[in-house]
Amino acid sequence: MLEDLLKGAEKSRLILVTDETECPGRHLLLNWIHNLGNRCDKIILICFERHTDFFTNWLPVNLQNKIIAIDYRSSNLGRDTDAILDKAISMTSQVGETVAVVIDSLSLHITLKSAAGTCHLLHKLASGSSVAQVVALLHRDVHDRSTCSLIEHIASSVIDIVSSTRFKYTCCIRHCRSTGKVYKSREYFVTDDNFHIENFGSASPGDSSTSQKQVSKVDPTAELPFSLSLTDSEKDERSKVKLPYLKDQ
């Protein structure tokens, strides 16, 4: 499913990639921009966090020319995140070509404004007649669960990066088709040294690419200098002991 979504074989109007500090999703975002460049005329890249050069310098020159960058740090709109997204909405109708929108990331706008307001602007972006796809990154460890759920609710596809090593990433995917049918899967992707994805596969529920210490169950009585259980002879001796205040039967 991930490969089909990435390459456009599986249609999805609004894709949400969620990550956290130990499982970054920005490398997947790089590959998404590359694939969008192969099937869209223009890409509006909204950068609230990393500088636009982080993305454009990674792309081949022919795709760099398709990028329309809106950098939060250098924009003449000041620090108004609403104005940044409103500008992107306006641009989608002015480009006059098939356009995609990529956002890195939603977390700043949600923090400065609100989750409900972010949902409203995302819906307006994805509803544009010339918009082929909106892809947004969300740092789920920055927000509470209810906030993340609200943003996820309006997305047609949610990709949660749940574990990673140096080059292998495991993700949980929830994809809703236009028919209403929902697909869920757990998959992995592998990148090369330059973060280009070179392999996809299905991941088992127990597959975790992060290095985790396996905690074994330890018997707390194993190292005691004495035994807590009685031998047969000790049990027999105990049965003969008369306790105080008990009468002989």
PDB file of C-alpha atoms in Angstrom:
ATOM      1  CA  MET A   1       0.000   0.000   0.000  1.00  0.00           C
ATOM      2  CA  LEU A   2       2.792   2.460   0.858  1.00  0.00           C
ATOM      3  CA  GLU A   3       4.483   2.055  -2.518  1.00  0.00           C
ATOM      4  CA  ASP A   4       1.153   2.486  -4.343  1.00  0.00           C
ATOM      5  CA  LEU A   5       0.378   5.658  -2.381  1.00  0.00           C
ATOM      6  CA  LEU A   6       3.864   7.044  -2.923  1.00  0.00           C
ATOM      7  CA  LYS A   7       3.830   6.456  -6.679  1.00  0.00           C
ATOM      8  CA  GLY A   8       0.237   7.581  -7.161  1.00  0.00           C
ATOM      9  CA  ALA A   9      -1.170   4.177  -8.139  1.00  0.00           C
ATOM     10  CA  GLU A  10      -3.483   4.437  -5.110  1.00  0.00           C
ATOM     11  CA  LYS A  11      -5.349   7.745  -5.068  1.00  0.00           C
ATOM     12  CA  SER A  12      -5.479   9.837  -1.906  1.00  0.00           C
ATOM     13  CA  ARG A  13      -6.339  13.538  -1.687  1.00  0.00           C
ATOM     14  CA  LEU A  14      -4.892  14.261   1.766  1.00  0.00           C
ATOM     15  CA  ILE A  15      -2.008  12.256   3.237  1.00  0.00           C
ATOM     16  CA  LEU A  16      -0.791  12.732   6.801  1.00  0.00           C
ATOM     17  CA  VAL A  17       2.650  11.438   7.805  1.00  0.00           C
ATOM     18  CA  THR A  18       3.116  11.351  11.578  1.00  0.00           C
ATOM     19  CA  ASP A  19       6.461  10.928  13.299  1.00  0.00           C
ATOM     20  CA  GLU A  20       8.315  11.519  16.545  1.00  0.00           C
ATOM     21  CA  THR A  21      11.871  12.277  17.588  1.00  0.00           C
ATOM     22  CA  GLU A  22      13.098   8.671  17.463  1.00  0.00           C
ATOM     23  CA  CYS A  23      11.198   7.870  14.244  1.00  0.00           C
ATOM     24  CA  PRO A  24      11.607  10.826  11.839  1.00  0.00           C
ATOM     25  CA  GLY A  25       9.286  11.094   8.848  1.00  0.00           C
ATOM     26  CA  ARG A  26      11.059  13.806   6.881  1.00  0.00           C
ATOM     27  CA  HIS A  27      12.993  11.310   4.747  1.00  0.00           C
ATOM     28  CA  LEU A  28       9.693   9.846   3.564  1.00  0.00           C
ATOM     29  CA  LEU A  29       8.559  13.392   2.797  1.00  0.00           C
ATOM     30  CA  LEU A  30      11.622  13.882   0.558  1.00  0.00           C
ATOM     31  CA  ASN A  31      10.686  10.834  -1.499  1.00  0.00           C
ATOM     32  CA  TRP A  32       7.078  11.982  -1.677  1.00  0.00           C
ATOM     33  CA  ILE A  33       8.123  15.319  -3.156  1.00  0.00           C
ATOM     34  CA  HIS A  34      10.272  13.497  -5.719  1.00  0.00           C
ATOM     35  CA  ASN A  35       7.366  11.292  -6.807  1.00  0.00           C
ATOM     36  CA  LEU A  36       4.911  14.196  -6.885  1.00  0.00           C
ATOM     37  CA  GLY A  37       7.336  16.033  -9.151  1.00  0.00           C
ATOM     38  CA  ASN A  38       7.091  13.197 -11.662  1.00  0.00           C
ATOM     39  CA  ARG A  39       3.303  13.425 -11.949  1.00  0.00           C
ATOM     40  CA  CYS A  40       2.389  17.053 -11.142  1.00  0.00           C
ATOM     41  CA  ASP A  41       3.163  20.295 -12.959  1.00  0.00           C
ATOM     42  CA  LYS A  42       3.959  22.255  -9.799  1.00  0.00           C
ATOM     43  CA  ILE A  43       4.584  21.570  -6.109  1.00  0.00           C
ATOM     44  CA  ILE A  44       3.856  24.199  -3.481  1.00  0.00           C
ATOM     45  CA  LEU A  45       6.301  23.497  -0.665  1.00  0.00           C
ATOM     46  CA  ILE A  46       5.419  25.111   2.680  1.00  0.00           C
ATOM     47  CA  CYS A  47       8.316  25.026   5.147  1.00  0.00           C
ATOM     48  CA  PHE A  48       7.525  25.957   8.746  1.00  0.00           C
ATOM     49  CA  GLU A  49      10.595  24.150  10.108  1.00  0.00           C
ATOM     50  CA  ARG A  50      13.439  23.116   7.809  1.00  0.00           C
ATOM     51  CA  HIS A  51      14.701  25.587   5.222  1.00  0.00           C
ATOM     52  CA  THR A  52      13.409  24.972   1.698  1.00  0.00           C
ATOM     53  CA  ASP A  53      16.972  24.216   0.554  1.00  0.00           C
ATOM     54  CA  PHE A  54      16.864  21.018   2.606  1.00  0.00           C
ATOM     55  CA  PHE A  55      14.260  19.691   0.186  1.00  0.00           C
ATOM     56  CA  THR A  56      15.123  21.371  -3.112  1.00  0.00           C
ATOM     57  CA  ASN A  57      18.849  20.567  -2.981  1.00  0.00           C
ATOM     58  CA  TRP A  58      17.987  16.880  -2.606  1.00  0.00           C
ATOM     59  CA  LEU A  59      15.930  16.868  -5.817  1.00  0.00           C
ATOM     60  CA  PRO A  60      17.267  16.561  -9.368  1.00  0.00           C
ATOM     61  CA  VAL A  61      17.457  19.884 -11.227  1.00  0.00           C
ATOM     62  CA  ASN A  62      14.498  19.174 -13.502  1.00  0.00           C
ATOM     63  CA  LEU A  63      12.252  18.740 -10.453  1.00  0.00           C
ATOM     64  CA  GLN A  64      13.692  21.717  -8.581  1.00  0.00           C
ATOM     65  CA  ASN A  65      12.181  23.922 -11.277  1.00  0.00           C
ATOM     66  CA  LYS A  66       8.714  22.666 -10.339  1.00  0.00           C
ATOM     67  CA  ILE A  67       8.970  23.797  -6.711  1.00  0.00           C
ATOM     68  CA  ILE A  68       7.153  26.925  -5.527  1.00  0.00           C
ATOM     69  CA  ALA A  69       8.602  27.450  -2.060  1.00  0.00           C
ATOM     70  CA  ILE A  70       6.977  29.326   0.814  1.00  0.00           C
ATOM     71  CA  ASP A  71       9.484  29.664   3.652  1.00  0.00           C
ATOM     72  CA  TYR A  72       8.031  30.662   7.022  1.00  0.00           C
ATOM     73  CA  ARG A  73      11.300  32.261   8.135  1.00  0.00           C
ATOM     74  CA  SER A  74      11.804  34.507   5.119  1.00  0.00           C
ATOM     75  CA  SER A  75       8.214  35.127   4.046  1.00  0.00           C
ATOM     76  CA  ASN A  76       7.021  38.735   3.810  1.00  0.00           C
ATOM     77  CA  LEU A  77       3.853  37.577   5.571  1.00  0.00           C
ATOM     78  CA  GLY A  78       5.625  37.731   8.910  1.00  0.00           C
ATOM     79  CA  ARG A  79       5.022  35.043  11.506  1.00  0.00           C
ATOM     80  CA  ASP A  80       1.344  34.524  10.705  1.00  0.00           C
ATOM     81  CA  THR A  81       0.967  30.813   9.962  1.00  0.00           C
ATOM     82  CA  ASP A  82      -2.653  31.344   8.863  1.00  0.00           C
ATOM     83  CA  ALA A  83      -1.473  33.823   6.231  1.00  0.00           C
ATOM     84  CA  ILE A  84       1.086  31.305   4.959  1.00  0.00           C
ATOM     85  CA  LEU A  85      -1.562  28.634   4.400  1.00  0.00           C
ATOM     86  CA  ASP A  86      -4.024  31.158   2.963  1.00  0.00           C
ATOM     87  CA  LYS A  87      -1.351  32.178   0.460  1.00  0.00           C
ATOM     88  CA  ALA A  88      -0.918  28.544  -0.570  1.00  0.00           C
ATOM     89  CA  ILE A  89      -4.677  28.172  -1.020  1.00  0.00           C
ATOM     90  CA  SER A  90      -4.720  31.258  -3.237  1.00  0.00           C
ATOM     91  CA  MET A  91      -1.754  30.026  -5.274  1.00  0.00           C
ATOM     92  CA  THR A  92      -3.391  26.682  -6.085  1.00  0.00           C
ATOM     93  CA  SER A  93      -6.076  28.486  -8.067  1.00  0.00           C
ATOM     94  CA  GLN A  94      -3.606  30.806  -9.801  1.00  0.00           C
ATOM     95  CA  VAL A  95      -1.112  28.233 -11.051  1.00  0.00           C
ATOM     96  CA  GLY A  96      -3.543  26.905 -13.648  1.00  0.00           C
ATOM     97  CA  GLU A  97      -1.880  23.482 -13.685  1.00  0.00           C
ATOM     98  CA  THR A  98      -1.984  20.253 -11.721  1.00  0.00           C
ATOM     99  CA  VAL A  99      -0.459  21.118  -8.373  1.00  0.00           C
ATOM    100  CA  ALA A 100       0.498  19.282  -5.181  1.00  0.00           C
ATOM    101  CA  VAL A 101       1.032  20.820  -1.747  1.00  0.00           C
ATOM    102  CA  VAL A 102       3.608  19.560   0.766  1.00  0.00           C
ATOM    103  CA  ILE A 103       3.756  20.913   4.336  1.00  0.00           C
ATOM    104  CA  ASP A 104       6.685  20.580   6.751  1.00  0.00           C
ATOM    105  CA  SER A 105       5.077  20.509   9.244  1.00  0.00           C
ATOM    106  CA  LEU A 106       1.626  21.143  10.727  1.00  0.00           C
ATOM    107  CA  SER A 107       2.861  21.143  14.329  1.00  0.00           C
ATOM    108  CA  LEU A 108       3.839  24.823  14.488  1.00  0.00           C
ATOM    109  CA  HIS A 109       0.498  25.992  13.081  1.00  0.00           C
ATOM    110  CA  ILE A 110      -1.429  23.760  15.497  1.00  0.00           C
ATOM    111  CA  THR A 111       0.620  25.067  18.432  1.00  0.00           C
ATOM    112  CA  LEU A 112       0.191  28.739  17.492  1.00  0.00           C
ATOM    113  CA  LYS A 113      -3.426  28.500  16.316  1.00  0.00           C
ATOM    114  CA  SER A 114      -5.641  25.458  16.886  1.00  0.00           C
ATOM    115  CA  ALA A 115      -6.249  21.942  15.639  1.00  0.00           C
ATOM    116  CA  ALA A 116      -9.737  22.874  14.429  1.00  0.00           C
ATOM    117  CA  GLY A 117      -8.405  25.831  12.442  1.00  0.00           C
ATOM    118  CA  THR A 118      -5.707  23.626  10.931  1.00  0.00           C
ATOM    119  CA  CYS A 119      -8.328  21.094   9.830  1.00  0.00           C
ATOM    120  CA  HIS A 120     -10.340  23.857   8.165  1.00  0.00           C
ATOM    121  CA  LEU A 121      -7.356  25.135   6.173  1.00  0.00           C
ATOM    122  CA  LEU A 122      -6.266  21.622   5.195  1.00  0.00           C
ATOM    123  CA  HIS A 123      -9.753  20.896   3.900  1.00  0.00           C
ATOM    124  CA  LYS A 124      -9.697  24.078   1.809  1.00  0.00           C
ATOM    125  CA  LEU A 125      -6.276  23.167   0.404  1.00  0.00           C
ATOM    126  CA  ALA A 126      -7.267  19.622  -0.530  1.00  0.00           C
ATOM    127  CA  SER A 127     -10.557  20.772  -2.071  1.00  0.00           C
ATOM    128  CA  GLY A 128      -8.903  22.928  -4.724  1.00  0.00           C
ATOM    129  CA  SER A 129      -9.949  21.915  -8.239  1.00  0.00           C
ATOM    130  CA  SER A 130      -6.356  21.831  -9.493  1.00  0.00           C
ATOM    131  CA  VAL A 131      -4.908  20.160  -6.382  1.00  0.00           C
ATOM    132  CA  ALA A 132      -3.886  16.561  -7.000  1.00  0.00           C
ATOM    133  CA  GLN A 133      -2.662  15.840  -3.485  1.00  0.00           C
ATOM    134  CA  VAL A 134      -1.776  17.424  -0.147  1.00  0.00           C
ATOM    135  CA  VAL A 135       0.928  15.748   1.951  1.00  0.00           C
ATOM    136  CA  ALA A 136       1.604  17.028   5.470  1.00  0.00           C
ATOM    137  CA  LEU A 137       3.975  16.038   8.253  1.00  0.00           C
ATOM    138  CA  LEU A 138       2.824  16.011  11.897  1.00  0.00           C
ATOM    139  CA  HIS A 139       5.013  15.489  14.977  1.00  0.00           C
ATOM    140  CA  ARG A 140       2.690  13.351  17.088  1.00  0.00           C
ATOM    141  CA  ASP A 141       4.920  13.511  20.192  1.00  0.00           C
ATOM    142  CA  VAL A 142       4.381  17.287  20.332  1.00  0.00           C
ATOM    143  CA  HIS A 143       0.586  17.058  20.669  1.00  0.00           C
ATOM    144  CA  ASP A 144      -1.889  15.167  22.824  1.00  0.00           C
ATOM    145  CA  ARG A 145      -3.751  12.178  21.426  1.00  0.00           C
ATOM    146  CA  SER A 146      -7.049  14.030  20.901  1.00  0.00           C
ATOM    147  CA  THR A 147      -5.334  16.700  18.771  1.00  0.00           C
ATOM    148  CA  CYS A 148      -3.639  14.084  16.598  1.00  0.00           C
ATOM    149  CA  SER A 149      -6.908  12.168  16.211  1.00  0.00           C
ATOM    150  CA  LEU A 150      -8.694  15.305  15.024  1.00  0.00           C
ATOM    151  CA  ILE A 151      -6.103  15.946  12.298  1.00  0.00           C
ATOM    152  CA  GLU A 152      -6.030  12.267  11.319  1.00  0.00           C
ATOM    153  CA  HIS A 153      -9.812  12.236  10.979  1.00  0.00           C
ATOM    154  CA  ILE A 154      -9.820  14.514   7.928  1.00  0.00           C
ATOM    155  CA  ALA A 155      -6.967  12.690   6.151  1.00  0.00           C
ATOM    156  CA  SER A 156      -7.762  10.037   3.570  1.00  0.00           C
ATOM    157  CA  SER A 157      -4.449   8.329   4.383  1.00  0.00           C
ATOM    158  CA  VAL A 158      -2.436   8.285   7.607  1.00  0.00           C
ATOM    159  CA  ILE A 159       1.110   6.925   7.739  1.00  0.00           C
ATOM    160  CA  ASP A 160       2.532   6.577  11.254  1.00  0.00           C
ATOM    161  CA  ILE A 161       6.300   6.076  11.365  1.00  0.00           C
ATOM    162  CA  VAL A 162       6.566   3.820  14.419  1.00  0.00           C
ATOM    163  CA  SER A 163      10.191   2.682  14.432  1.00  0.00           C
ATOM    164  CA  SER A 164      13.445   3.207  12.605  1.00  0.00           C
ATOM    165  CA  THR A 165      17.058   2.182  12.417  1.00  0.00           C
ATOM    166  CA  ARG A 166      19.670   3.885  10.278  1.00  0.00           C
ATOM    167  CA  PHE A 167      18.050   2.978   6.955  1.00  0.00           C
ATOM    168  CA  LYS A 168      14.923   0.930   7.758  1.00  0.00           C
ATOM    169  CA  TYR A 169      11.611   2.453   8.806  1.00  0.00           C
ATOM    170  CA  THR A 170       8.470   0.664   9.963  1.00  0.00           C
ATOM    171  CA  CYS A 171       5.093   2.343   9.578  1.00  0.00           C
ATOM    172  CA  CYS A 172       1.416   1.696  10.245  1.00  0.00           C
ATOM    173  CA  ILE A 173      -0.889   2.753   7.420  1.00  0.00           C
ATOM    174  CA  ARG A 174      -4.599   3.541   7.408  1.00  0.00           C
ATOM    175  CA  HIS A 175      -5.968   4.320   3.943  1.00  0.00           C
ATOM    176  CA  CYS A 176      -9.586   5.115   3.108  1.00  0.00           C
ATOM    177  CA  ARG A 177     -10.671   4.792  -0.509  1.00  0.00           C
ATOM    178  CA  SER A 178     -13.334   7.009  -2.049  1.00  0.00           C
ATOM    179  CA  THR A 179     -15.711   4.021  -1.835  1.00  0.00           C
ATOM    180  CA  GLY A 180     -15.430   4.163   1.952  1.00  0.00           C
ATOM    181  CA  LYS A 181     -13.440   0.941   2.263  1.00  0.00           C
ATOM    182  CA  VAL A 182     -10.628   1.238   4.801  1.00  0.00           C
ATOM    183  CA  TYR A 183      -7.318  -0.586   4.464  1.00  0.00           C
ATOM    184  CA  LYS A 184      -4.877  -1.039   7.333  1.00  0.00           C
ATOM    185  CA  SER A 185      -1.376  -2.444   7.077  1.00  0.00           C
ATOM    186  CA  ARG A 186       2.006  -2.504   8.759  1.00  0.00           C
ATOM    187  CA  GLU A 187       4.894  -2.072   6.334  1.00  0.00           C
ATOM    188  CA  TYR A 188       8.533  -1.081   6.119  1.00  0.00           C
ATOM    189  CA  PHE A 189      10.708   0.795   3.666  1.00  0.00           C
ATOM    190  CA  VAL A 190      14.474   0.877   3.283  1.00  0.00           C
ATOM    191  CA  THR A 191      16.538   3.831   2.065  1.00  0.00           C
ATOM    192  CA  ASP A 192      20.061   4.159   0.734  1.00  0.00           C
ATOM    193  CA  ASP A 193      22.734   6.518   2.082  1.00  0.00           C
ATOM    194  CA  ASN A 194      21.055   9.468   0.346  1.00  0.00           C
ATOM    195  CA  PHE A 195      17.569   8.639   1.713  1.00  0.00           C
ATOM    196  CA  HIS A 196      16.191   7.386  -1.620  1.00  0.00           C
ATOM    197  CA  ILE A 197      13.731   4.565  -0.951  1.00  0.00           C
ATOM    198  CA  GLU A 198      14.960   1.373  -2.591  1.00  0.00           C
ATOM    199  CA  ASN A 199      12.792  -1.330  -1.042  1.00  0.00           C
ATOM    200  CA  PHE A 200       9.296  -1.873   0.417  1.00  0.00           C
ATOM    201  CA  GLY A 201       7.801  -4.794   2.327  1.00  0.00           C
ATOM    202  CA  SER A 202       5.204  -6.021   4.806  1.00  0.00           C
ATOM    203  CA  ALA A 203       6.153  -5.912   8.477  1.00  0.00           C
ATOM    204  CA  SER A 204       4.927  -8.382  11.073  1.00  0.00           C
ATOM    205  CA  PRO A 205       3.085  -7.011  14.136  1.00  0.00           C
ATOM    206  CA  GLY A 206       6.094  -7.799  16.314  1.00  0.00           C
ATOM    207  CA  ASP A 207       8.610  -6.269  13.919  1.00  0.00           C
ATOM    208  CA  SER A 208      10.371  -3.323  15.508  1.00  0.00           C
ATOM    209  CA  SER A 209      13.405  -1.800  13.858  1.00  0.00           C
ATOM    210  CA  THR A 210      14.414   0.230  16.867  1.00  0.00           C
ATOM    211  CA  SER A 211      16.969  -1.281  19.188  1.00  0.00           C
ATOM    212  CA  GLN A 212      15.115  -2.419  22.272  1.00  0.00           C
ATOM    213  CA  LYS A 213      16.431  -4.360  25.241  1.00  0.00           C
ATOM    214  CA  GLN A 214      14.536  -7.571  25.769  1.00  0.00           C
ATOM    215  CA  VAL A 215      13.548  -7.683  29.421  1.00  0.00           C
ATOM    216  CA  SER A 216      13.384 -11.274  30.660  1.00  0.00           C
ATOM    217  CA  LYS A 217      11.247 -12.325  33.581  1.00  0.00           C
ATOM    218  CA  VAL A 218      13.446 -12.848  36.620  1.00  0.00           C
ATOM    219  CA  ASP A 219      12.489 -14.985  39.612  1.00  0.00           C
ATOM    220  CA  PRO A 220      12.999 -12.642  42.620  1.00  0.00           C
ATOM    221  CA  THR A 221      13.618 -15.640  44.938  1.00  0.00           C
ATOM    222  CA  ALA A 222      16.270 -17.291  42.754  1.00  0.00           C
ATOM    223  CA  GLU A 223      19.264 -15.740  44.533  1.00  0.00           C
ATOM    224  CA  LEU A 224      18.068 -16.040  48.134  1.00  0.00           C
ATOM    225  CA  PRO A 225      20.582 -17.808  50.466  1.00  0.00           C
ATOM    226  CA  PHE A 226      17.811 -20.052  51.808  1.00  0.00           C
ATOM    227  CA  SER A 227      14.904 -22.023  50.397  1.00  0.00           C
ATOM    228  CA  LEU A 228      11.315 -20.915  50.850  1.00  0.00           C
ATOM    229  CA  SER A 229       9.918 -24.413  50.263  1.00  0.00           C
ATOM    230  CA  LEU A 230       9.874 -27.241  52.840  1.00  0.00           C
ATOM    231  CA  THR A 231      11.096 -30.781  52.396  1.00  0.00           C
ATOM    232  CA  ASP A 232       8.770 -33.703  53.194  1.00  0.00           C
ATOM    233  CA  SER A 233      10.458 -34.294  56.559  1.00  0.00           C
ATOM    234  CA  GLU A 234      10.155 -30.596  57.466  1.00  0.00           C
ATOM    235  CA  LYS A 235       6.479 -30.668  56.556  1.00  0.00           C
ATOM    236  CA  ASP A 236       6.013 -33.740  58.800  1.00  0.00           C
ATOM    237  CA  GLU A 237       7.770 -32.018  61.720  1.00  0.00           C
ATOM    238  CA  ARG A 238       5.641 -28.922  61.245  1.00  0.00           C
ATOM    239  CA  SER A 239       2.437 -30.954  61.431  1.00  0.00           C
ATOM    240  CA  LYS A 240       3.441 -32.256  64.878  1.00  0.00           C
ATOM    241  CA  VAL A 241       3.964 -28.828  66.380  1.00  0.00           C
ATOM    242  CA  LYS A 242       1.153 -27.790  68.752  1.00  0.00           C
ATOM    243  CA  LEU A 243       0.206 -24.180  68.398  1.00  0.00           C
ATOM    244  CA  PRO A 244      -0.885 -22.143  71.463  1.00  0.00           C
ATOM    245  CA  TYR A 245      -4.567 -22.044  72.376  1.00  0.00           C
ATOM    246  CA  LEU A 246      -5.387 -25.093  70.265  1.00  0.00           C
ATOM    247  CA  LYS A 247      -6.996 -28.088  72.004  1.00  0.00           C
ATOM    248  CA  ASP A 248      -6.131 -31.672  71.155  1.00  0.00           C
ATOM    249  CA  GLN A 249      -8.899 -33.300  69.165  1.00  0.00           C
TER     250      GLN A 249
END
